[in-house]
PDB file of C-alpha atoms in Angstrom:
ATOM      1  CA  MET A   1     -12.585-159.553-113.496  1.00 66.00           C
ATOM      2  CA  ILE A   2      -9.554-157.466-114.432  1.00 92.00           C
ATOM      3  CA  ILE A   3      -6.532-159.751-114.607  1.00 94.00           C
ATOM      4  CA  ASP A   4      -4.008-156.918-114.180  1.00 96.00           C
ATOM      5  CA  ASP A   5      -5.586-155.979-110.831  1.00 97.00           C
ATOM      6  CA  ILE A   6      -5.574-159.613-109.677  1.00 96.00           C
ATOM      7  CA  VAL A   7      -1.896-160.047-110.610  1.00 97.00           C
ATOM      8  CA  TYR A   8      -0.880-156.847-108.815  1.00 97.00           C
ATOM      9  CA  ASP A   9      -2.840-157.916-105.732  1.00 97.00           C
ATOM     10  CA  LEU A  10      -1.153-161.346-105.691  1.00 97.00           C
ATOM     11  CA  ILE A  11       2.406-160.059-106.163  1.00 97.00           C
ATOM     12  CA  LYS A  12       1.974-157.649-103.228  1.00 96.00           C
ATOM     13  CA  ARG A  13       1.630-160.605-100.863  1.00 95.00           C
ATOM     14  CA  THR A  14       4.700-161.711 -98.937  1.00 91.00           C
ATOM     15  CA  ASP A  15       4.404-165.374 -99.946  1.00 92.00           C
ATOM     16  CA  GLU A  16       2.441-167.560-102.280  1.00 93.00           C
ATOM     17  CA  GLU A  17      -0.601-169.028-100.595  1.00 94.00           C
ATOM     18  CA  GLU A  18      -2.385-172.347-101.106  1.00 95.00           C
ATOM     19  CA  TRP A  19      -4.835-170.860-103.608  1.00 97.00           C
ATOM     20  CA  PHE A  20      -2.333-169.248-105.994  1.00 97.00           C
ATOM     21  CA  ASP A  21       1.069-170.010-107.465  1.00 96.00           C
ATOM     22  CA  PHE A  22       3.607-168.139-109.594  1.00 97.00           C
ATOM     23  CA  LYS A  23       5.547-169.703-112.457  1.00 96.00           C
ATOM     24  CA  GLU A  24       7.871-168.306-115.108  1.00 94.00           C
ATOM     25  CA  ASN A  25       7.794-170.730-118.053  1.00 92.00           C
ATOM     26  CA  TRP A  26       7.170-174.089-116.352  1.00 91.00           C
ATOM     27  CA  PHE A  27       4.919-176.453-118.297  1.00 89.00           C
ATOM     28  CA  ASN A  28       4.063-180.045-117.408  1.00 90.00           C
ATOM     29  CA  PRO A  29       0.685-181.174-118.807  1.00 87.00           C
ATOM     30  CA  VAL A  30      -0.170-183.637-116.030  1.00 88.00           C
ATOM     31  CA  GLU A  31       1.192-181.588-113.130  1.00 92.00           C
ATOM     32  CA  ILE A  32      -0.814-178.560-114.238  1.00 93.00           C
ATOM     33  CA  GLY A  33      -3.953-180.720-114.003  1.00 93.00           C
ATOM     34  CA  GLU A  34      -2.922-181.717-110.485  1.00 94.00           C
ATOM     35  CA  TYR A  35      -2.298-178.056-109.623  1.00 95.00           C
ATOM     36  CA  ILE A  36      -5.755-177.114-110.920  1.00 96.00           C
ATOM     37  CA  SER A  37      -7.300-179.741-108.654  1.00 96.00           C
ATOM     38  CA  ALA A  38      -5.297-178.683-105.595  1.00 96.00           C
ATOM     39  CA  ILE A  39      -5.813-174.956-106.134  1.00 97.00           C
ATOM     40  CA  SER A  40      -9.554-175.382-106.754  1.00 97.00           C
ATOM     41  CA  ASN A  41      -9.875-177.253-103.455  1.00 97.00           C
ATOM     42  CA  ALA A  42      -7.599-174.839-101.582  1.00 97.00           C
ATOM     43  CA  ALA A  43      -9.584-171.838-102.814  1.00 97.00           C
ATOM     44  CA  ALA A  44     -12.760-173.440-101.460  1.00 97.00           C
ATOM     45  CA  VAL A  45     -11.223-174.245 -98.076  1.00 97.00           C
ATOM     46  CA  CYS A  46      -9.718-170.747 -97.819  1.00 97.00           C
ATOM     47  CA  GLY A  47     -13.032-169.060 -98.668  1.00 97.00           C
ATOM     48  CA  LYS A  48     -11.923-167.719-102.066  1.00 97.00           C
ATOM     49  CA  SER A  49     -14.087-167.780-105.181  1.00 97.00           C
ATOM     50  CA  TYR A  50     -11.086-168.464-107.413  1.00 97.00           C
ATOM     51  CA  GLY A  51      -7.523-169.680-107.314  1.00 98.00           C
ATOM     52  CA  TYR A  52      -4.776-168.797-109.782  1.00 98.00           C
ATOM     53  CA  ILE A  53      -1.654-170.019-111.495  1.00 97.00           C
ATOM     54  CA  VAL A  54       0.183-167.024-112.902  1.00 97.00           C
ATOM     55  CA  TRP A  55       2.962-167.444-115.461  1.00 97.00           C
ATOM     56  CA  GLY A  56       5.494-164.667-115.960  1.00 97.00           C
ATOM     57  CA  ILE A  57       6.135-163.942-112.263  1.00 97.00           C
ATOM     58  CA  THR A  58       9.172-165.152-110.293  1.00 95.00           C
ATOM     59  CA  ASP A  59       8.503-167.412-107.299  1.00 89.00           C
ATOM     60  CA  LYS A  60      10.887-165.894-104.786  1.00 90.00           C
ATOM     61  CA  ASP A  61      10.574-162.135-105.198  1.00 93.00           C
ATOM     62  CA  HIS A  62       7.381-161.862-107.281  1.00 96.00           C
ATOM     63  CA  LYS A  63       9.001-159.861-110.066  1.00 96.00           C
ATOM     64  CA  ILE A  64       7.164-159.467-113.356  1.00 97.00           C
ATOM     65  CA  VAL A  65       9.425-161.112-115.944  1.00 97.00           C
ATOM     66  CA  GLY A  66       6.995-162.298-118.605  1.00 97.00           C
ATOM     67  CA  SER A  67       6.424-165.735-120.060  1.00 96.00           C
ATOM     68  CA  ASN A  68       6.575-167.357-123.462  1.00 94.00           C
ATOM     69  CA  ILE A  69       4.457-170.343-122.401  1.00 90.00           C
ATOM     70  CA  ASN A  70       2.259-171.792-125.169  1.00 86.00           C
ATOM     71  CA  PHE A  71      -0.879-173.647-124.099  1.00 84.00           C
ATOM     72  CA  ASN A  72      -2.018-174.390-127.632  1.00 84.00           C
ATOM     73  CA  CYS A  73      -0.175-177.705-127.866  1.00 85.00           C
ATOM     74  CA  SER A  74      -1.068-181.389-128.065  1.00 86.00           C
ATOM     75  CA  TYR A  75      -0.725-183.987-125.342  1.00 86.00           C
ATOM     76  CA  LYS A  76      -1.336-187.705-125.951  1.00 85.00           C
ATOM     77  CA  ASN A  77      -2.549-186.969-129.489  1.00 87.00           C
ATOM     78  CA  GLU A  78      -5.220-184.462-128.486  1.00 88.00           C
ATOM     79  CA  PRO A  79      -5.240-180.729-127.848  1.00 87.00           C
ATOM     80  CA  TRP A  80      -3.956-180.162-124.316  1.00 85.00           C
ATOM     81  CA  GLN A  81      -6.808-177.776-123.568  1.00 85.00           C
ATOM     82  CA  ASN A  82      -9.212-180.672-124.280  1.00 88.00           C
ATOM     83  CA  TYR A  83      -7.185-183.163-122.216  1.00 89.00           C
ATOM     84  CA  LEU A  84      -7.353-181.006-119.077  1.00 90.00           C
ATOM     85  CA  PRO A  85     -11.130-180.593-118.704  1.00 90.00           C
ATOM     86  CA  ARG A  86     -11.755-184.201-119.768  1.00 90.00           C
ATOM     87  CA  ASN A  87      -9.660-185.368-116.792  1.00 91.00           C
ATOM     88  CA  LEU A  88     -11.063-183.034-114.141  1.00 93.00           C
ATOM     89  CA  ASN A  89     -13.969-184.139-112.005  1.00 92.00           C
ATOM     90  CA  PRO A  90     -16.298-182.417-111.605  1.00 92.00           C
ATOM     91  CA  SER A  91     -15.915-180.294-114.677  1.00 89.00           C
ATOM     92  CA  ILE A  92     -14.890-176.752-113.724  1.00 92.00           C
ATOM     93  CA  ALA A  93     -14.832-173.690-115.943  1.00 92.00           C
ATOM     94  CA  PHE A  94     -11.162-172.744-115.655  1.00 93.00           C
ATOM     95  CA  ASP A  95      -9.944-170.078-118.053  1.00 93.00           C
ATOM     96  CA  PHE A  96      -6.595-168.931-119.428  1.00 93.00           C
ATOM     97  CA  LYS A  97      -6.311-165.134-119.541  1.00 95.00           C
ATOM     98  CA  GLU A  98      -3.449-163.228-121.127  1.00 95.00           C
ATOM     99  CA  THR A  99      -2.382-159.664-120.495  1.00 96.00           C
ATOM    100  CA  ILE A 100       0.620-157.391-120.867  1.00 97.00           C
ATOM    101  CA  ILE A 101       1.926-155.870-117.633  1.00 97.00           C
ATOM    102  CA  GLU A 102       4.903-153.529-117.651  1.00 97.00           C
ATOM    103  CA  GLY A 103       5.678-154.686-121.194  1.00 97.00           C
ATOM    104  CA  ASN A 104       5.699-158.395-120.247  1.00 98.00           C
ATOM    105  CA  ARG A 105       3.296-161.145-121.314  1.00 97.00           C
ATOM    106  CA  ILE A 106       1.500-162.633-118.313  1.00 97.00           C
ATOM    107  CA  VAL A 107      -0.732-165.705-118.476  1.00 96.00           C
ATOM    108  CA  CYS A 108      -3.196-166.249-115.652  1.00 97.00           C
ATOM    109  CA  LEU A 109      -5.077-169.505-115.221  1.00 96.00           C
ATOM    110  CA  VAL A 110      -8.266-168.626-113.360  1.00 97.00           C
ATOM    111  CA  ILE A 111      -9.534-171.654-111.413  1.00 97.00           C
ATOM    112  CA  PRO A 112     -12.991-171.678-109.782  1.00 97.00           C
ATOM    113  CA  ALA A 113     -13.155-172.904-106.203  1.00 97.00           C
ATOM    114  CA  ALA A 114     -14.577-176.384-105.690  1.00 96.00           C
ATOM    115  CA  ILE A 115     -18.297-176.373-104.901  1.00 95.00           C
ATOM    116  CA  LYS A 116     -20.066-179.182-103.016  1.00 92.00           C
ATOM    117  CA  VAL A 117     -17.455-181.844-103.908  1.00 92.00           C
ATOM    118  CA  PRO A 118     -13.660-181.689-104.157  1.00 95.00           C
ATOM    119  CA  THR A 119     -12.091-181.212-107.566  1.00 94.00           C
ATOM    120  CA  SER A 120      -9.951-184.164-108.622  1.00 94.00           C
ATOM    121  CA  PHE A 121      -7.647-184.789-111.550  1.00 93.00           C
ATOM    122  CA  LEU A 122      -7.564-188.194-113.170  1.00 79.00           C
ATOM    123  CA  VAL A 123      -3.896-188.973-113.709  1.00 48.00           C
ATOM    124  CA  SER A 124      -4.245-192.429-115.231  1.00 48.00           C
ATOM    125  CA  VAL A 125      -7.438-193.705-116.827  1.00 44.00           C
ATOM    126  CA  SER A 126      -6.306-197.328-116.519  1.00 46.00           C
ATOM    127  CA  THR A 127      -5.672-197.162-112.765  1.00 44.00           C
ATOM    128  CA  LYS A 128      -8.125-194.365-112.015  1.00 47.00           C
ATOM    129  CA  ALA A 129      -5.533-192.755-109.768  1.00 49.00           C
ATOM    130  CA  ILE A 130      -6.565-189.318-108.590  1.00 46.00           C
ATOM    131  CA  THR A 131      -4.913-186.593-106.627  1.00 48.00           C
ATOM    132  CA  PHE A 132      -6.546-184.441-104.005  1.00 47.00           C
ATOM    133  CA  SER A 133      -4.853-182.107-101.638  1.00 48.00           C
ATOM    134  CA  ILE A 134      -6.079-179.911 -98.832  1.00 46.00           C
ATOM    135  CA  PRO A 135      -3.641-177.291 -97.586  1.00 47.00           C
ATOM    136  CA  ALA A 136      -2.930-177.735 -93.889  1.00 45.00           C
ATOM    137  CA  LEU A 137      -2.610-173.995 -93.293  1.00 47.00           C
ATOM    138  CA  CYS A 138      -6.146-173.336 -94.531  1.00 46.00           C
ATOM    139  CA  ILE A 139      -7.618-176.271 -92.616  1.00 42.00           C
ATOM    140  CA  SER A 140      -6.183-175.026 -89.357  1.00 41.00           C
ATOM    141  CA  SER A 141      -7.749-171.637 -89.966  1.00 42.00           C
ATOM    142  CA  ILE A 142     -11.298-172.986 -90.365  1.00 40.00           C
ATOM    143  CA  PHE A 143     -11.401-175.230 -87.271  1.00 31.00           C
TER     144      PHE A 143
END
């Protein structure tokens, strides 16, 4: 999987779709977990093997601007990259990939499509609240 090719393919599209999203430097530890869940499920419904969150690309016009996002941080007294997989069910092998495109740092979170059961993200251990979303556009295309 060549990340540069994936990024160029995604930015050629007119709009973001349910199975991929562009960000510049946005970082919210819990919301990213929710995005992983939603994008994993959307990729499955849309017949894609993977979904993506790509940092360093503008939302509106898909320009490559680069990102200084740092995923090697702590959240709730543990490494954030441990917190994420611990709160996803089932466990999925997502992966952060970094590349330089047109002189700009791009970070691509590669998210496998859900298989057999929907991917969920546990927001609160005490209440066991989970999020799950199915994109309406994709659902209408499979029925």
